[in-house]
């Protein structure tokens, strides 16, 4: 693929999305023991409930994040409070509704159209989270923008107006940085529109699943759950009392955020420091650079 081409096709975009998503989420390799996910989930729920939506932002290659997600699913389900699990990793319109609790992983993957090449989301990474909901009799809903709609989203200039100007510029910067400054300038705005459309799709799916007295748990990359950037901007006004949980992975112990809220989140859960990984090198090699 020639990165100097003025157009990056949607097929090529999906081929490198795993690397870009990792960069946008600030992923890295673990250096320290993982915290206890069950204890962490219990403490977080005691602090954050009740809420109709719990938006959990992850870093995609952090197994401690997926462990916490599974614990949140199990504990919410045990309290009879989990209305649905919405995942960025499957396309909107897919769902496990109607499957029995003892459904096989193959049946669940078929219902969610989670194939071997699922946009960079490896099934073994997310199977424990998804299957915990299925075993609890809770529907799992795909929330992401379908690939078939990405090309159309790229040309929808009206999407630009859905974000405040500062948030739009932040999204565009994140897209450019996430592509290691390899993305041709004319493609930054179209790719940003895909990101906005994905947030829209997840917001629609999550809002439609809200049930009185229960909580919808949405799992997505960190940027997708930030109040001034992602899914929260597209939620209905009636869901003003929403909660965003950002899962932070500091690069070093000194960089760990303090326990508590940040401007984009209601809570931050700091997992162990991690060593950096050369994702830009990975992306350049994937593009033949």
GROMACS .gro file of N, CA and C in nm, residues 139-265:
model
  381
  139UNK      N    1  -2.826  -0.986   2.767
  139UNK     CA    2  -2.794  -0.970   2.625
  139UNK      C    3  -2.665  -0.892   2.602
  140UNK      N    4  -2.589  -0.937   2.503
  140UNK     CA    5  -2.470  -0.865   2.458
  140UNK      C    6  -2.505  -0.802   2.325
  141UNK      N    7  -2.480  -0.672   2.313
  141UNK     CA    8  -2.518  -0.597   2.195
  141UNK      C    9  -2.395  -0.538   2.128
  142UNK      N   10  -2.382  -0.558   1.998
  142UNK     CA   11  -2.278  -0.489   1.924
  142UNK      C   12  -2.313  -0.342   1.915
  143UNK      N   13  -2.212  -0.257   1.934
  143UNK     CA   14  -2.240  -0.114   1.933
  143UNK      C   15  -2.171  -0.036   1.824
  144UNK      N   16  -2.075  -0.096   1.755
  144UNK     CA   17  -1.990  -0.022   1.663
  144UNK      C   18  -2.059   0.007   1.530
  145UNK      N   19  -2.009   0.107   1.460
  145UNK     CA   20  -2.057   0.138   1.326
  145UNK      C   21  -2.023   0.023   1.233
  146UNK      N   22  -2.120  -0.031   1.159
  146UNK     CA   23  -2.088  -0.139   1.065
  146UNK      C   24  -1.988  -0.093   0.960
  147UNK      N   25  -1.902  -0.184   0.921
  147UNK     CA   26  -1.801  -0.150   0.820
  147UNK      C   27  -1.865  -0.101   0.691
  148UNK      N   28  -1.980  -0.156   0.658
  148UNK     CA   29  -2.047  -0.119   0.534
  148UNK      C   30  -2.089   0.027   0.533
  149UNK      N   31  -2.097   0.090   0.651
  149UNK     CA   32  -2.139   0.229   0.659
  149UNK      C   33  -2.024   0.327   0.673
  150UNK      N   34  -1.901   0.275   0.681
  150UNK     CA   35  -1.787   0.363   0.704
  150UNK      C   36  -1.763   0.458   0.587
  151UNK      N   37  -1.771   0.406   0.466
  151UNK     CA   38  -1.744   0.492   0.350
  151UNK      C   39  -1.843   0.608   0.344
  152UNK      N   40  -1.970   0.580   0.370
  152UNK     CA   41  -2.070   0.686   0.368
  152UNK      C   42  -2.041   0.790   0.476
  153UNK      N   43  -1.999   0.743   0.594
  153UNK     CA   44  -1.970   0.835   0.704
  153UNK      C   45  -1.857   0.931   0.669
  154UNK      N   46  -1.761   0.884   0.593
  154UNK     CA   47  -1.647   0.968   0.557
  154UNK      C   48  -1.689   1.093   0.482
  155UNK      N   49  -1.799   1.085   0.408
  155UNK     CA   50  -1.844   1.199   0.329
  155UNK      C   51  -1.952   1.282   0.394
  156UNK      N   52  -1.989   1.249   0.518
  156UNK     CA   53  -2.098   1.320   0.586
  156UNK      C   54  -2.042   1.438   0.665
  157UNK      N   55  -2.028   1.552   0.599
  157UNK     CA   56  -1.969   1.670   0.663
  157UNK      C   57  -2.051   1.718   0.782
  158UNK      N   58  -2.181   1.684   0.783
  158UNK     CA   59  -2.265   1.727   0.894
  158UNK      C   60  -2.221   1.666   1.027
  159UNK      N   61  -2.147   1.556   1.022
  159UNK     CA   62  -2.096   1.497   1.145
  159UNK      C   63  -2.000   1.590   1.217
  160UNK      N   64  -1.930   1.674   1.141
  160UNK     CA   65  -1.835   1.766   1.203
  160UNK      C   66  -1.903   1.859   1.302
  161UNK      N   67  -2.028   1.895   1.273
  161UNK     CA   68  -2.099   1.990   1.357
  161UNK      C   69  -2.155   1.930   1.485
  162UNK      N   70  -2.141   1.799   1.505
  162UNK     CA   71  -2.195   1.736   1.625
  162UNK      C   72  -2.103   1.753   1.745
  163UNK      N   73  -1.980   1.796   1.722
  163UNK     CA   74  -1.884   1.816   1.829
  163UNK      C   75  -1.852   1.964   1.845
  164UNK      N   76  -1.831   2.010   1.968
  164UNK     CA   77  -1.778   2.145   1.986
  164UNK      C   78  -1.646   2.157   1.911
  165UNK      N   79  -1.612   2.278   1.869
  165UNK     CA   80  -1.493   2.297   1.785
  165UNK      C   81  -1.367   2.242   1.852
  166UNK      N   82  -1.354   2.263   1.982
  166UNK     CA   83  -1.234   2.215   2.051
  166UNK      C   84  -1.229   2.062   2.050
  167UNK      N   85  -1.345   1.998   2.068
  167UNK     CA   86  -1.350   1.852   2.068
  167UNK      C   87  -1.322   1.797   1.928
  168UNK      N   88  -1.372   1.867   1.826
  168UNK     CA   89  -1.347   1.823   1.689
  168UNK      C   90  -1.198   1.829   1.657
  169UNK      N   91  -1.132   1.936   1.699
  169UNK     CA   92  -0.988   1.946   1.674
  169UNK      C   93  -0.912   1.839   1.753
  170UNK      N   94  -0.960   1.810   1.873
  170UNK     CA   95  -0.895   1.705   1.953
  170UNK      C   96  -0.911   1.569   1.886
  171UNK      N   97  -1.029   1.544   1.831
  171UNK     CA   98  -1.050   1.417   1.760
  171UNK      C   99  -0.959   1.408   1.639
  172UNK      N  100  -0.949   1.516   1.563
  172UNK     CA  101  -0.865   1.514   1.445
  172UNK      C  102  -0.719   1.493   1.480
  173UNK      N  103  -0.675   1.556   1.588
  173UNK     CA  104  -0.536   1.536   1.632
  173UNK      C  105  -0.513   1.392   1.674
  174UNK      N  106  -0.612   1.334   1.743
  174UNK     CA  107  -0.599   1.195   1.786
  174UNK      C  108  -0.592   1.100   1.667
  175UNK      N  109  -0.670   1.128   1.563
  175UNK     CA  110  -0.666   1.045   1.442
  175UNK      C  111  -0.529   1.055   1.377
  176UNK      N  112  -0.477   1.175   1.365
  176UNK     CA  113  -0.346   1.193   1.303
  176UNK      C  114  -0.236   1.126   1.385
  177UNK      N  115  -0.238   1.146   1.516
  177UNK     CA  116  -0.138   1.084   1.602
  177UNK      C  117  -0.153   0.932   1.601
  178UNK      N  118  -0.278   0.886   1.597
  178UNK     CA  119  -0.304   0.743   1.596
  178UNK      C  120  -0.255   0.675   1.470
  179UNK      N  121  -0.234   0.755   1.366
  179UNK     CA  122  -0.178   0.702   1.240
  179UNK      C  123  -0.033   0.745   1.221
  180UNK      N  124   0.029   0.782   1.336
  180UNK     CA  125   0.173   0.811   1.337
  180UNK      C  126   0.210   0.919   1.235
  181UNK      N  127   0.120   1.015   1.214
  181UNK     CA  128   0.143   1.124   1.120
  181UNK      C  129   0.165   1.075   0.978
  182UNK      N  130   0.115   0.955   0.946
  182UNK     CA  131   0.128   0.900   0.812
  182UNK      C  132   0.005   0.926   0.726
  183UNK      N  133  -0.101   0.973   0.788
  183UNK     CA  134  -0.226   0.991   0.716
  183UNK      C  135  -0.219   1.118   0.632
  184UNK      N  136  -0.248   1.110   0.503
  184UNK     CA  137  -0.250   1.232   0.420
  184UNK      C  138  -0.349   1.333   0.476
  185UNK      N  139  -0.314   1.460   0.474
  185UNK     CA  140  -0.396   1.565   0.533
  185UNK      C  141  -0.542   1.562   0.486
  186UNK      N  142  -0.569   1.537   0.357
  186UNK     CA  143  -0.710   1.536   0.314
  186UNK      C  144  -0.793   1.424   0.376
  187UNK      N  145  -0.727   1.325   0.434
  187UNK     CA  146  -0.801   1.212   0.491
  187UNK      C  147  -0.829   1.226   0.640
  188UNK      N  148  -0.773   1.328   0.704
  188UNK     CA  149  -0.793   1.342   0.848
  188UNK      C  150  -0.940   1.368   0.880
  189UNK      N  151  -1.003   1.461   0.811
  189UNK     CA  152  -1.145   1.491   0.837
  189UNK      C  153  -1.235   1.371   0.809
  190UNK      N  154  -1.221   1.301   0.694
  190UNK     CA  155  -1.305   1.183   0.671
  190UNK      C  156  -1.287   1.074   0.776
  191UNK      N  157  -1.162   1.049   0.817
  191UNK     CA  158  -1.140   0.947   0.919
  191UNK      C  159  -1.196   0.989   1.054
  192UNK      N  160  -1.192   1.118   1.083
  192UNK     CA  161  -1.251   1.167   1.207
  192UNK      C  162  -1.402   1.146   1.206
  193UNK      N  163  -1.463   1.162   1.089
  193UNK     CA  164  -1.608   1.140   1.080
  193UNK      C  165  -1.644   0.995   1.109
  194UNK      N  166  -1.559   0.902   1.068
  194UNK     CA  167  -1.584   0.763   1.105
  194UNK      C  168  -1.585   0.748   1.256
  195UNK      N  169  -1.489   0.811   1.322
  195UNK     CA  170  -1.482   0.803   1.468
  195UNK      C  171  -1.608   0.861   1.532
  196UNK      N  172  -1.654   0.975   1.482
  196UNK     CA  173  -1.775   1.037   1.535
  196UNK      C  174  -1.896   0.947   1.511
  197UNK      N  175  -1.904   0.891   1.391
  197UNK     CA  176  -2.016   0.802   1.359
  197UNK      C  177  -2.014   0.677   1.446
  198UNK      N  178  -1.896   0.629   1.479
  198UNK     CA  179  -1.886   0.513   1.569
  198UNK      C  180  -1.938   0.549   1.708
  199UNK      N  181  -1.902   0.667   1.757
  199UNK     CA  182  -1.953   0.710   1.887
  199UNK      C  183  -2.104   0.724   1.883
  200UNK      N  184  -2.157   0.779   1.774
  200UNK     CA  185  -2.302   0.789   1.757
  200UNK      C  186  -2.369   0.653   1.766
  201UNK      N  187  -2.313   0.556   1.694
  201UNK     CA  188  -2.372   0.422   1.690
  201UNK      C  189  -2.372   0.359   1.829
  202UNK      N  190  -2.262   0.373   1.900
  202UNK     CA  191  -2.256   0.316   2.035
  202UNK      C  192  -2.353   0.385   2.129
  203UNK      N  193  -2.366   0.517   2.115
  203UNK     CA  194  -2.460   0.591   2.200
  203UNK      C  195  -2.604   0.546   2.174
  204UNK      N  196  -2.640   0.529   2.047
  204UNK     CA  197  -2.776   0.483   2.014
  204UNK      C  198  -2.805   0.347   2.073
  205UNK      N  199  -2.709   0.255   2.058
  205UNK     CA  200  -2.729   0.119   2.107
  205UNK      C  201  -2.742   0.117   2.259
  206UNK      N  202  -2.653   0.190   2.326
  206UNK     CA  203  -2.656   0.191   2.472
  206UNK      C  204  -2.783   0.257   2.524
  207UNK      N  205  -2.823   0.369   2.466
  207UNK     CA  206  -2.942   0.440   2.512
  207UNK      C  207  -3.068   0.354   2.494
  208UNK      N  208  -3.075   0.281   2.384
  208UNK     CA  209  -3.193   0.198   2.356
  208UNK      C  210  -3.203   0.081   2.453
  209UNK      N  211  -3.092   0.043   2.516
  209UNK     CA  212  -3.091  -0.072   2.606
  209UNK      C  213  -3.119  -0.035   2.751
  210UNK      N  214  -3.129   0.093   2.782
  210UNK     CA  215  -3.150   0.137   2.921
  210UNK      C  216  -3.283   0.086   2.974
  211UNK      N  217  -3.280   0.035   3.096
  211UNK     CA  218  -3.400  -0.015   3.163
  211UNK      C  219  -3.407   0.045   3.304
  212UNK      N  220  -3.527   0.079   3.353
  212UNK     CA  221  -3.540   0.139   3.487
  212UNK      C  222  -3.478   0.050   3.594
  213UNK      N  223  -3.399   0.112   3.681
  213UNK     CA  224  -3.341   0.040   3.793
  213UNK      C  225  -3.224  -0.048   3.759
  214UNK      N  226  -3.181  -0.047   3.632
  214UNK     CA  227  -3.068  -0.129   3.592
  214UNK      C  228  -2.960  -0.044   3.525
  215UNK      N  229  -2.851  -0.109   3.490
  215UNK     CA  230  -2.736  -0.040   3.432
  215UNK      C  231  -2.695  -0.107   3.302
  216UNK      N  232  -2.673  -0.027   3.199
  216UNK     CA  233  -2.613  -0.074   3.075
  216UNK      C  234  -2.463  -0.052   3.085
  217UNK      N  235  -2.386  -0.155   3.061
  217UNK     CA  236  -2.241  -0.146   3.066
  217UNK      C  237  -2.188  -0.140   2.923
  218UNK      N  238  -2.120  -0.032   2.890
  218UNK     CA  239  -2.058  -0.017   2.758
  218UNK      C  240  -1.908  -0.027   2.771
  219UNK      N  241  -1.847  -0.114   2.691
  219UNK     CA  242  -1.702  -0.132   2.688
  219UNK      C  243  -1.650  -0.080   2.555
  220UNK      N  244  -1.557   0.015   2.561
  220UNK     CA  245  -1.500   0.074   2.440
  220UNK      C  246  -1.362   0.130   2.473
  221UNK      N  247  -1.290   0.175   2.371
  221UNK     CA  248  -1.161   0.239   2.393
  221UNK      C  249  -1.178   0.367   2.473
  222UNK      N  250  -1.071   0.405   2.544
  222UNK     CA  251  -1.077   0.520   2.634
  222UNK      C  252  -1.132   0.647   2.569
  223UNK      N  253  -1.085   0.680   2.450
  223UNK     CA  254  -1.131   0.803   2.386
  223UNK      C  255  -1.281   0.802   2.360
  224UNK      N  256  -1.337   0.685   2.337
  224UNK     CA  257  -1.480   0.675   2.306
  224UNK      C  258  -1.569   0.713   2.423
  225UNK      N  259  -1.519   0.705   2.547
  225UNK     CA  260  -1.607   0.730   2.661
  225UNK      C  261  -1.582   0.866   2.727
  226UNK      N  262  -1.491   0.945   2.673
  226UNK     CA  263  -1.464   1.075   2.734
  226UNK      C  264  -1.580   1.171   2.713
  227UNK      N  265  -1.615   1.244   2.818
  227UNK     CA  266  -1.734   1.330   2.815
  227UNK      C  267  -1.731   1.433   2.703
  228UNK      N  268  -1.617   1.495   2.681
  228UNK     CA  269  -1.609   1.604   2.583
  228UNK      C  270  -1.564   1.556   2.447
  229UNK      N  271  -1.563   1.424   2.426
  229UNK     CA  272  -1.504   1.374   2.302
  229UNK      C  273  -1.587   1.266   2.234
  230UNK      N  274  -1.642   1.173   2.313
  230UNK     CA  275  -1.696   1.052   2.253
  230UNK      C  276  -1.844   1.029   2.276
  231UNK      N  277  -1.878   0.908   2.314
  231UNK     CA  278  -2.016   0.862   2.327
  231UNK      C  279  -2.104   0.957   2.409
  232UNK      N  280  -2.057   1.010   2.524
  232UNK     CA  281  -2.145   1.095   2.604
  232UNK      C  282  -2.202   1.215   2.529
  233UNK      N  283  -2.130   1.265   2.429
  233UNK     CA  284  -2.180   1.380   2.351
  233UNK      C  285  -2.303   1.345   2.268
  234UNK      N  286  -2.326   1.216   2.245
  234UNK     CA  287  -2.434   1.174   2.155
  234UNK      C  288  -2.549   1.107   2.228
  235UNK      N  289  -2.545   1.106   2.361
  235UNK     CA  290  -2.653   1.045   2.437
  235UNK      C  291  -2.772   1.140   2.446
  236UNK      N  292  -2.894   1.086   2.458
  236UNK     CA  293  -3.012   1.171   2.473
  236UNK      C  294  -3.003   1.256   2.598
  237UNK      N  295  -3.067   1.372   2.593
  237UNK     CA  296  -3.064   1.464   2.707
  237UNK      C  297  -3.115   1.399   2.834
  238UNK      N  298  -3.210   1.309   2.819
  238UNK     CA  299  -3.268   1.243   2.936
  238UNK      C  300  -3.173   1.154   3.012
  239UNK      N  301  -3.058   1.124   2.952
  239UNK     CA  302  -2.959   1.042   3.021
  239UNK      C  303  -2.847   1.130   3.076
  240UNK      N  304  -2.886   1.241   3.133
  240UNK     CA  305  -2.786   1.336   3.184
  240UNK      C  306  -2.705   1.275   3.298
  241UNK      N  307  -2.768   1.187   3.377
  241UNK     CA  308  -2.697   1.128   3.490
  241UNK      C  309  -2.626   1.002   3.445
  242UNK      N  310  -2.522   1.021   3.369
  242UNK     CA  311  -2.445   0.910   3.316
  242UNK      C  312  -2.311   0.904   3.387
  243UNK      N  313  -2.249   0.791   3.381
  243UNK     CA  314  -2.120   0.771   3.446
  243UNK      C  315  -2.019   0.726   3.343
  244UNK      N  316  -1.902   0.782   3.349
  244UNK     CA  317  -1.793   0.741   3.262
  244UNK      C  318  -1.680   0.691   3.351
  245UNK      N  319  -1.632   0.572   3.323
  245UNK     CA  320  -1.521   0.516   3.399
  245UNK      C  321  -1.403   0.499   3.305
  246UNK      N  322  -1.298   0.574   3.328
  246UNK     CA  323  -1.179   0.565   3.244
  246UNK      C  324  -1.078   0.475   3.312
  247UNK      N  325  -1.027   0.377   3.238
  247UNK     CA  326  -0.927   0.286   3.293
  247UNK      C  327  -0.788   0.335   3.253
  248UNK      N  328  -0.714   0.388   3.346
  248UNK     CA  329  -0.586   0.451   3.314
  248UNK      C  330  -0.471   0.352   3.326
  249UNK      N  331  -0.380   0.358   3.231
  249UNK     CA  332  -0.257   0.280   3.235
  249UNK      C  333  -0.140   0.376   3.230
  250UNK      N  334  -0.090   0.422   3.343
  250UNK     CA  335   0.020   0.517   3.341
  250UNK      C  336   0.147   0.455   3.285
  251UNK      N  337   0.229   0.537   3.219
  251UNK     CA  338   0.355   0.488   3.164
  251UNK      C  339   0.454   0.457   3.274
  252UNK      N  340   0.440   0.521   3.388
  252UNK     CA  341   0.528   0.492   3.501
  252UNK      C  342   0.453   0.525   3.628
  253UNK      N  343   0.507   0.482   3.739
  253UNK     CA  344   0.437   0.498   3.867
  253UNK      C  345   0.412   0.644   3.899
  254UNK      N  346   0.508   0.731   3.865
  254UNK     CA  347   0.494   0.872   3.894
  254UNK      C  348   0.381   0.935   3.815
  255UNK      N  349   0.351   0.875   3.696
  255UNK     CA  350   0.248   0.933   3.610
  255UNK      C  351   0.108   0.886   3.646
  256UNK      N  352   0.097   0.796   3.741
  256UNK     CA  353  -0.035   0.742   3.776
  256UNK      C  354  -0.125   0.854   3.824
  257UNK      N  355  -0.248   0.866   3.769
  257UNK     CA  356  -0.339   0.971   3.813
  257UNK      C  357  -0.388   0.944   3.953
  258UNK      N  358  -0.420   1.046   4.029
  258UNK     CA  359  -0.471   1.024   4.163
  258UNK      C  360  -0.606   0.957   4.158
  259UNK      N  361  -0.639   0.885   4.265
  259UNK     CA  362  -0.770   0.822   4.273
  259UNK      C  363  -0.876   0.931   4.273
  260UNK      N  364  -0.978   0.914   4.192
  260UNK     CA  365  -1.083   1.014   4.184
  260UNK      C  366  -1.118   1.045   4.042
  261UNK      N  367  -1.182   1.158   4.023
  261UNK     CA  368  -1.231   1.193   3.890
  261UNK      C  369  -1.129   1.275   3.813
  262UNK      N  370  -1.146   1.276   3.682
  262UNK     CA  371  -1.068   1.361   3.594
  262UNK      C  372  -1.167   1.439   3.510
  263UNK      N  373  -1.123   1.542   3.436
  263UNK     CA  374  -1.219   1.621   3.359
  263UNK      C  375  -1.304   1.539   3.262
  264UNK      N  376  -1.251   1.427   3.211
  264UNK     CA  377  -1.327   1.348   3.116
  264UNK      C  378  -1.395   1.228   3.175
  265UNK      N  379  -1.381   1.205   3.306
  265UNK     CA  380  -1.429   1.081   3.365
  265UNK      C  381  -1.485   1.108   3.504
   0.00000   0.00000   0.00000
